[in-house]
XYZ file of C-alpha atoms in Angstrom:
391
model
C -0.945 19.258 21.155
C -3.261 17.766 18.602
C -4.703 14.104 20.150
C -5.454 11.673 17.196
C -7.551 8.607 17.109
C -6.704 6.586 14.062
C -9.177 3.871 13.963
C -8.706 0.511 11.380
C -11.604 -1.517 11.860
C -10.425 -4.299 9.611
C -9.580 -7.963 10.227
C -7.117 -8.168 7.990
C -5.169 -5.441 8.545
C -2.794 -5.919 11.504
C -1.489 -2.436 12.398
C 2.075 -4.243 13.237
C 2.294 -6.676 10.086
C 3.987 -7.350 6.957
C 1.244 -6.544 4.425
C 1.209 -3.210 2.495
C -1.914 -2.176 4.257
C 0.106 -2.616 7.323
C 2.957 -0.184 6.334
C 0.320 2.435 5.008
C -1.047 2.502 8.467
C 2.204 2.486 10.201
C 3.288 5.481 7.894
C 0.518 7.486 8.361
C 1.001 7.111 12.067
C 4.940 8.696 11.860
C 3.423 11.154 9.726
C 1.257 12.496 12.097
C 3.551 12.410 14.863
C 6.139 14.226 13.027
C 3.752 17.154 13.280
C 3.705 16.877 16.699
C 0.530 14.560 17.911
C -0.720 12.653 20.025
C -1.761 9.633 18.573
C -3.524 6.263 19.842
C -4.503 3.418 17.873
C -7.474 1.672 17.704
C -7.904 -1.550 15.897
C -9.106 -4.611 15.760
C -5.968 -6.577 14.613
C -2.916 -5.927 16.674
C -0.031 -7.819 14.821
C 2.985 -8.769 16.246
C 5.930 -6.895 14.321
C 5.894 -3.497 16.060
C 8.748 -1.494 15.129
C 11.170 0.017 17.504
C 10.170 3.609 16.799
C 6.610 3.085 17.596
C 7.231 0.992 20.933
C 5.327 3.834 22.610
C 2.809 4.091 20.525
C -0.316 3.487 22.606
C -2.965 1.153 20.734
C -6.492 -0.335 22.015
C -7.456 -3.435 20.036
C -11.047 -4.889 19.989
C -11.159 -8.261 18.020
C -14.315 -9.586 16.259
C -15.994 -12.361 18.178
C -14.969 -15.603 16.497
C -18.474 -16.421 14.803
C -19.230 -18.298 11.931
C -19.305 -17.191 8.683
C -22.660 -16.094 8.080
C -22.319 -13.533 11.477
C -18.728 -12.039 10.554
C -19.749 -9.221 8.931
C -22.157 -8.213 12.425
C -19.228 -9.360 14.298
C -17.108 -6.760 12.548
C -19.880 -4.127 13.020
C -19.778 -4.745 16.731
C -16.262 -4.603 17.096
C -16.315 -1.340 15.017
C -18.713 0.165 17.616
C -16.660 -1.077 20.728
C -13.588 0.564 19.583
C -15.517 3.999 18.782
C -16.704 3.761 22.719
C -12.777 3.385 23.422
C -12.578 6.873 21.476
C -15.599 8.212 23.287
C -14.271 7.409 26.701
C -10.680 8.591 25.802
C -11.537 12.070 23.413
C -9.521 13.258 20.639
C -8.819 16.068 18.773
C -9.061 14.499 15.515
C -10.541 11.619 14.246
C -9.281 9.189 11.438
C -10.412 5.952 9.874
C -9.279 3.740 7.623
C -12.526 2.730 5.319
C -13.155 -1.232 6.308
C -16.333 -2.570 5.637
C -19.475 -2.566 7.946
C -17.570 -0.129 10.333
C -19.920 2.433 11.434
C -17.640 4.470 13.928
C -16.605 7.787 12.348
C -20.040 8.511 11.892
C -20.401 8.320 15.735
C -17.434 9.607 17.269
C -17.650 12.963 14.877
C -20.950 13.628 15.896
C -20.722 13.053 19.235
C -17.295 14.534 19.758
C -18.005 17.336 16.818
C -14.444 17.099 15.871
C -12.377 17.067 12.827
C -12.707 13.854 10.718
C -11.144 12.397 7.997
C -12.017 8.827 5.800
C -8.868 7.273 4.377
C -10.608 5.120 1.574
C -7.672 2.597 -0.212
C -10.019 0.601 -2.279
C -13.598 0.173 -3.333
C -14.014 -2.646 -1.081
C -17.797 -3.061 -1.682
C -16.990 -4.442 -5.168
C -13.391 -6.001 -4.074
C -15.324 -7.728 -1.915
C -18.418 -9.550 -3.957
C -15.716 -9.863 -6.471
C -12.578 -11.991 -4.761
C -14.274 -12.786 -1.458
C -18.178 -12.877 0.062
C -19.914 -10.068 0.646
C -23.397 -11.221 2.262
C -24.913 -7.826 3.134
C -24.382 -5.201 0.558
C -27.519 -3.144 1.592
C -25.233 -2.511 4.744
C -22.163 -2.177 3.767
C -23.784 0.702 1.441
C -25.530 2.202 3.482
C -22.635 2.168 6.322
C -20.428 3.431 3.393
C -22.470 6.910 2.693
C -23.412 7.761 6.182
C -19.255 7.835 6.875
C -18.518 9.699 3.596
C -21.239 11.839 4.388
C -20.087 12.920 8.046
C -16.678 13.205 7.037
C -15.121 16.495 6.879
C -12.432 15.323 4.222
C -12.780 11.900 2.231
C -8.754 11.194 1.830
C -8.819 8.566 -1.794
C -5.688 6.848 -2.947
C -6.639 7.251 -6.316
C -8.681 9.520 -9.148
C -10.860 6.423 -9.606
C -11.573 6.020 -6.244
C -12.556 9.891 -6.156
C -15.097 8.891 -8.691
C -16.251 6.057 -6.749
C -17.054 7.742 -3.690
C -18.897 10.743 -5.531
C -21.046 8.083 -6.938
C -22.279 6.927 -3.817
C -21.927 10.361 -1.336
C -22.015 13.322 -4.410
C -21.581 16.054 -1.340
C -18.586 14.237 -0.737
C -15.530 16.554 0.693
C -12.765 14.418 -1.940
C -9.189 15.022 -1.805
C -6.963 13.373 -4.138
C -4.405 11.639 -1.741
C -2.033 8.975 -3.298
C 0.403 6.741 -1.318
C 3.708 8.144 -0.473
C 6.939 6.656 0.879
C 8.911 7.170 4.196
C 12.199 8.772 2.703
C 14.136 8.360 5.873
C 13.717 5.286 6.089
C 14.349 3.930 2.602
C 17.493 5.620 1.536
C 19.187 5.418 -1.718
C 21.219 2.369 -2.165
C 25.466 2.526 -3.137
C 25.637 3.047 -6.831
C 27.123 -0.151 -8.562
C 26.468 -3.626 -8.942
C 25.460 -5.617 -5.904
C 27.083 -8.686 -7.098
C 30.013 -9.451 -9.776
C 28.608 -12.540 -10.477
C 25.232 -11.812 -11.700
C 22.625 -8.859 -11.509
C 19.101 -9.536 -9.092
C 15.950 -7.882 -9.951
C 13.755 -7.684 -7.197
C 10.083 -8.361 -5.971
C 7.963 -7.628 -2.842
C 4.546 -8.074 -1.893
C 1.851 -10.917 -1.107
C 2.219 -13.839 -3.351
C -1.121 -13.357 -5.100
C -2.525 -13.624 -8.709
C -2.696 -10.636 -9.249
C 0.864 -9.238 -8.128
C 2.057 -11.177 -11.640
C 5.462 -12.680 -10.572
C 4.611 -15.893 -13.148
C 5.207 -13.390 -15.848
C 7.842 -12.175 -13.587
C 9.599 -15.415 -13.776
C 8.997 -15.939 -17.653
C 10.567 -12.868 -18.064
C 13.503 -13.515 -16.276
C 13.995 -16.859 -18.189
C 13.691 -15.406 -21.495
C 15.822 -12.576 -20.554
C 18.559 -15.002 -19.609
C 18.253 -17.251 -22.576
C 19.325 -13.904 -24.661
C 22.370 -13.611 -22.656
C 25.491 -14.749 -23.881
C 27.533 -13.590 -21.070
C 26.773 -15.259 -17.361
C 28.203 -11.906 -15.460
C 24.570 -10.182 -17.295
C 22.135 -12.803 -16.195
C 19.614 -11.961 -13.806
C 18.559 -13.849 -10.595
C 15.401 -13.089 -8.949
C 14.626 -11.950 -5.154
C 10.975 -12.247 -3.422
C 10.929 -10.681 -0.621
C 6.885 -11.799 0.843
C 4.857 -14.615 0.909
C 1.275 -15.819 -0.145
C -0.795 -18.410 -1.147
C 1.393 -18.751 -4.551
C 4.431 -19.400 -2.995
C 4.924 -23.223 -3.922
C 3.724 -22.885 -7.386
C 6.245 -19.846 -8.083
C 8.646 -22.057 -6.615
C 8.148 -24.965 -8.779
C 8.185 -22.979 -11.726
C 11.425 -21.099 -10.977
C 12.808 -24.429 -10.937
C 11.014 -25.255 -14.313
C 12.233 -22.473 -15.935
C 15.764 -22.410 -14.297
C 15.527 -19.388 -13.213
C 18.229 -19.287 -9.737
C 14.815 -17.485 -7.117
C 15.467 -16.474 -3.325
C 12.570 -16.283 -1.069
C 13.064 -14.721 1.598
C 9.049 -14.863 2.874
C 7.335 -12.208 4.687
C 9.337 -9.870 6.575
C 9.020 -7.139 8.813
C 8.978 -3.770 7.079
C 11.620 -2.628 9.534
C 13.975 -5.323 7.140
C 12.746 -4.239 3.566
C 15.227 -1.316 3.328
C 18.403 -3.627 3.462
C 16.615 -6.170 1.376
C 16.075 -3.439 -1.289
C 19.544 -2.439 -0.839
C 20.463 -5.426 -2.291
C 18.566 -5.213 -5.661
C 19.727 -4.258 -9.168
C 16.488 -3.079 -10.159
C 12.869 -3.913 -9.316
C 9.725 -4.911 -10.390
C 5.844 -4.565 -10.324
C 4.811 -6.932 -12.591
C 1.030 -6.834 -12.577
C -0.971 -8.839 -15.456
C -3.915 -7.267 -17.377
C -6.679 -9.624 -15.365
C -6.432 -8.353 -11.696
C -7.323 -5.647 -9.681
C -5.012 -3.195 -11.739
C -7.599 -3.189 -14.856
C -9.750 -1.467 -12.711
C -6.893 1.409 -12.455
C -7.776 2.184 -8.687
C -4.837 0.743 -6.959
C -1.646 2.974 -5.708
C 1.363 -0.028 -5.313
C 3.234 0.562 -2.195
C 5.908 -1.019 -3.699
C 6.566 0.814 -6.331
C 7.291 4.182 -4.253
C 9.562 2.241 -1.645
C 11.454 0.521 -4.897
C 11.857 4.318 -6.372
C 12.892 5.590 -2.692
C 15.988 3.236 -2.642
C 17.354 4.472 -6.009
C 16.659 1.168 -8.158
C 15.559 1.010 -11.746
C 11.905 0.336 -11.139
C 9.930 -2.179 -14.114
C 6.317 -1.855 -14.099
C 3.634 -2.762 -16.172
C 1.473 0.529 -17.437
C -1.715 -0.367 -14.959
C -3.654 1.565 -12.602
C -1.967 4.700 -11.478
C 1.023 3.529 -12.098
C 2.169 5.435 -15.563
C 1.417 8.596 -13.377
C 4.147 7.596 -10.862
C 6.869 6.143 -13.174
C 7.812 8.084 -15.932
C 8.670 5.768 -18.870
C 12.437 6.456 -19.723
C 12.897 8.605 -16.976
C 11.986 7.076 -13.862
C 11.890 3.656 -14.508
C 10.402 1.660 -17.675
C 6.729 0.611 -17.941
C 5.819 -2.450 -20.063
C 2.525 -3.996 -21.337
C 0.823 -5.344 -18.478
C 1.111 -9.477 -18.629
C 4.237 -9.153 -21.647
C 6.763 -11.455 -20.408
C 9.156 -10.745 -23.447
C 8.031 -6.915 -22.679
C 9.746 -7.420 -19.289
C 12.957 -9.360 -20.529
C 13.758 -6.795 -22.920
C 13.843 -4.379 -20.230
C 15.648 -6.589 -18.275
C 18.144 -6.820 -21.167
C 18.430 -3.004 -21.003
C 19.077 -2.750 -17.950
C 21.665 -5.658 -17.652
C 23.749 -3.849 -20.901
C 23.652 -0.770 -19.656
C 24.964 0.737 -16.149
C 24.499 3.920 -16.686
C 21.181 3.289 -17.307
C 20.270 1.701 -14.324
C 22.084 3.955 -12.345
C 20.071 7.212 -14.244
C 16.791 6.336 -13.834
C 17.532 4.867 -9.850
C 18.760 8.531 -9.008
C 15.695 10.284 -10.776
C 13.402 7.456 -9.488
C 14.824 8.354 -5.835
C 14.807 12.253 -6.481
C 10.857 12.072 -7.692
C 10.036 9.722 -4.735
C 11.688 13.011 -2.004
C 10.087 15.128 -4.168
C 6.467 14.429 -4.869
C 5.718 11.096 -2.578
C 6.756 11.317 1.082
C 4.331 10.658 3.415
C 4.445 14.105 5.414
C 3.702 15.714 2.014
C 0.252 12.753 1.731
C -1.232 13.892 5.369
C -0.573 17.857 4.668
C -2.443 16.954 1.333
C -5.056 15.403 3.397
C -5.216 18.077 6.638
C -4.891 21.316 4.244
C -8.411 19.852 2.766
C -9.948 20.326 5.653
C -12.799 23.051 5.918
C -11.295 26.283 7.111
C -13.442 26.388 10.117
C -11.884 22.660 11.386
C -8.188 23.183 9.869
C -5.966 22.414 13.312
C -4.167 25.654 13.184
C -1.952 24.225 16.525
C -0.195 21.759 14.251
């Protein structure tokens, strides 16, 4: 049996959250031990929403010293290297990190263990950083960067422009192309037919940021609505998540009359039933957020496709090479609300529609996106000579 240290360094990722980040983790966890490993945890966020299935899942959690801001990013660093000692003491077969910043530990454990390794890099976080938070030592975070990418016997990248990123900065770079997936067990196609007589819901989830566009979301709605002559086609709106945004998306439902539930951030054990409920959904992203910079892979979008809805999306990042327009789900201009309630209005008119691209959505989402198909993506990279042929 294969042991596996999975190692997430960051603050602000708790491994049993709400946030995407925390369901990619999660995921890739089940993933591995549906091919029969051993895996322990090591993090320095716990979170509190474990899910039943993973109640044995061992963990070891480190936290950052509480320091002020100017020693955070050291604080990070040393709770990076106290969790690789954790992995020293215990062994492992395998070894695989999530890329946070200023964590230095793959670089040590591989060496010193000379086992298998893999970097999981989501995001250029160097720039993410300087750009929507503080970044005070860039030298660092650099250089901690290429001496992981370096060591790394695969460098696992959600997206083609992260590939690029990473080749910039570590050319001898082992890449693989790795986008997110879904868990297709346990988002499951929803009933065919209209979830309410009354009216039709499109739905939303995710952190109430900026950048997640649910302002256009609500415009959209509105307008869509004001086109609609009969009340049984009008469209209410679900958010399933919370964020910094949520009283200002709340006053302007109410502005706009547009009838909103929020049902805040819930555990991702409680999505599936929420999405159940849904008409169709939507990733709404504008044209000024991290989308332009085409790198992200939306969680949501796969887990809206794996429940059979009618997905609406705006044509950013990777997402035109997830949803096919017409087939999958319908892709509008990025920050168009009258883009997004004429699609609405299609959708509304038209059952058959909905129902059509909901069962292609949820036959591409088995198909090309599960998340046993991501890690055998990511393990068959592997050099021959460290492939774990007892998987």
């Amino acid at each position: 049996m294969t042991r596996v240290a999975y190692l997430c360094a960051d603050p602000g990722v708790p491994v049993f959250g709400t946030k995407g980040s925390s369901v990619h983790v999660q995921e890739i966890v089940r993933a591995w031990r549906g091919t029969g490993a051993a895996v322990t945890v090591y993090c320095t966020l716990l979170g509190t929403e474990r899910p039943s299935d993973l109640a044995d899942l061992d963990v070891v959690e480190v936290k950052p010293e509480s320091v002020p801001a100017s020693a955070r990013e050291r604080a990070v660093q040393d709770a990076a290297l106290g969790l690789a000692d954790e992995v020293l003491r215990n062994g492992c077969g395998l070894f695989y990190e999530r890329y946070s910043l200023f964590s230095p530990a793959l670089s040590v454990v591989a060496r010193i263990l000379d086992v298998p390794s893999v970097l999981e890099v989501n995001a250029p976080l160097i720039e993410e950083q300087q750009r929507y938070r503080q970044l005070l030592d860039v030298k660092k975070a650099e250089t901690v960067f290429r001496r992981n990418a370096a060591t790394a016997d695969v460098v696992a990248c959600v997206s083609d422009p992260v590939v690029r990123w990473v080749r910039a900065r570590v050319p001898t770079a082992r890449t693989v192309l790795a986008p997110n997936g879904v868990n297709v067990e346990r988002i499951t196609a929803r009933r065919p037919g209209r979830r309410n007589p009354d009216h039709l819901t499109v739905g939303f989830v995710g952190t109430l940021k900026p950048w997640h566009g649910v302002p256009g979301l609500l415009h959209g709605v509105a307008l869509a609505n004001q086109q609609t002559a009969d009340p049984v086609l009008r469209w209410q709106l679900h958010v399933v998540g919370d964020g910094p945004g949520r009283q200002d998306l709340e006053r302007l439902a109410g502005s706009l009359g547009v009838p909103t539930a929020f049902s805040g951030a819930v555990a991702p054990a409680a999505v599936p039933g929420l999405l159940a409920e849904f008409d169709a959904a939507a990733a709404p992203y504008p044209p000024d957020g991290p989308g332009q910079d085409d790198y992200f892979s939306p969680l949501k979008v796969f887990e809206y496709m794996a429940a059979g809805l009618p997905v609406i999306a705006s044509a950013v990042g990777q997402i035109p090479s997830i949803i096919q327009d017409g087939r999958t789900g319908i892709l509008v201009p990025p920050g168009d609300p009258a883009a997004l309630a004429d699609a609405l209005l299609r959708l509304g008119e038209d059952p058959n529609l909905r129902e059509r691209l909901g069962l292609e959505a949820r036959n591409d989402a088995v198909q090309r996106f599960s998340w046993s198909g991501v890690l055998s993506r990511i393990t068959e990279a592997l050099p021959p000579a460290r492939r774990l042929a007892r998987q």
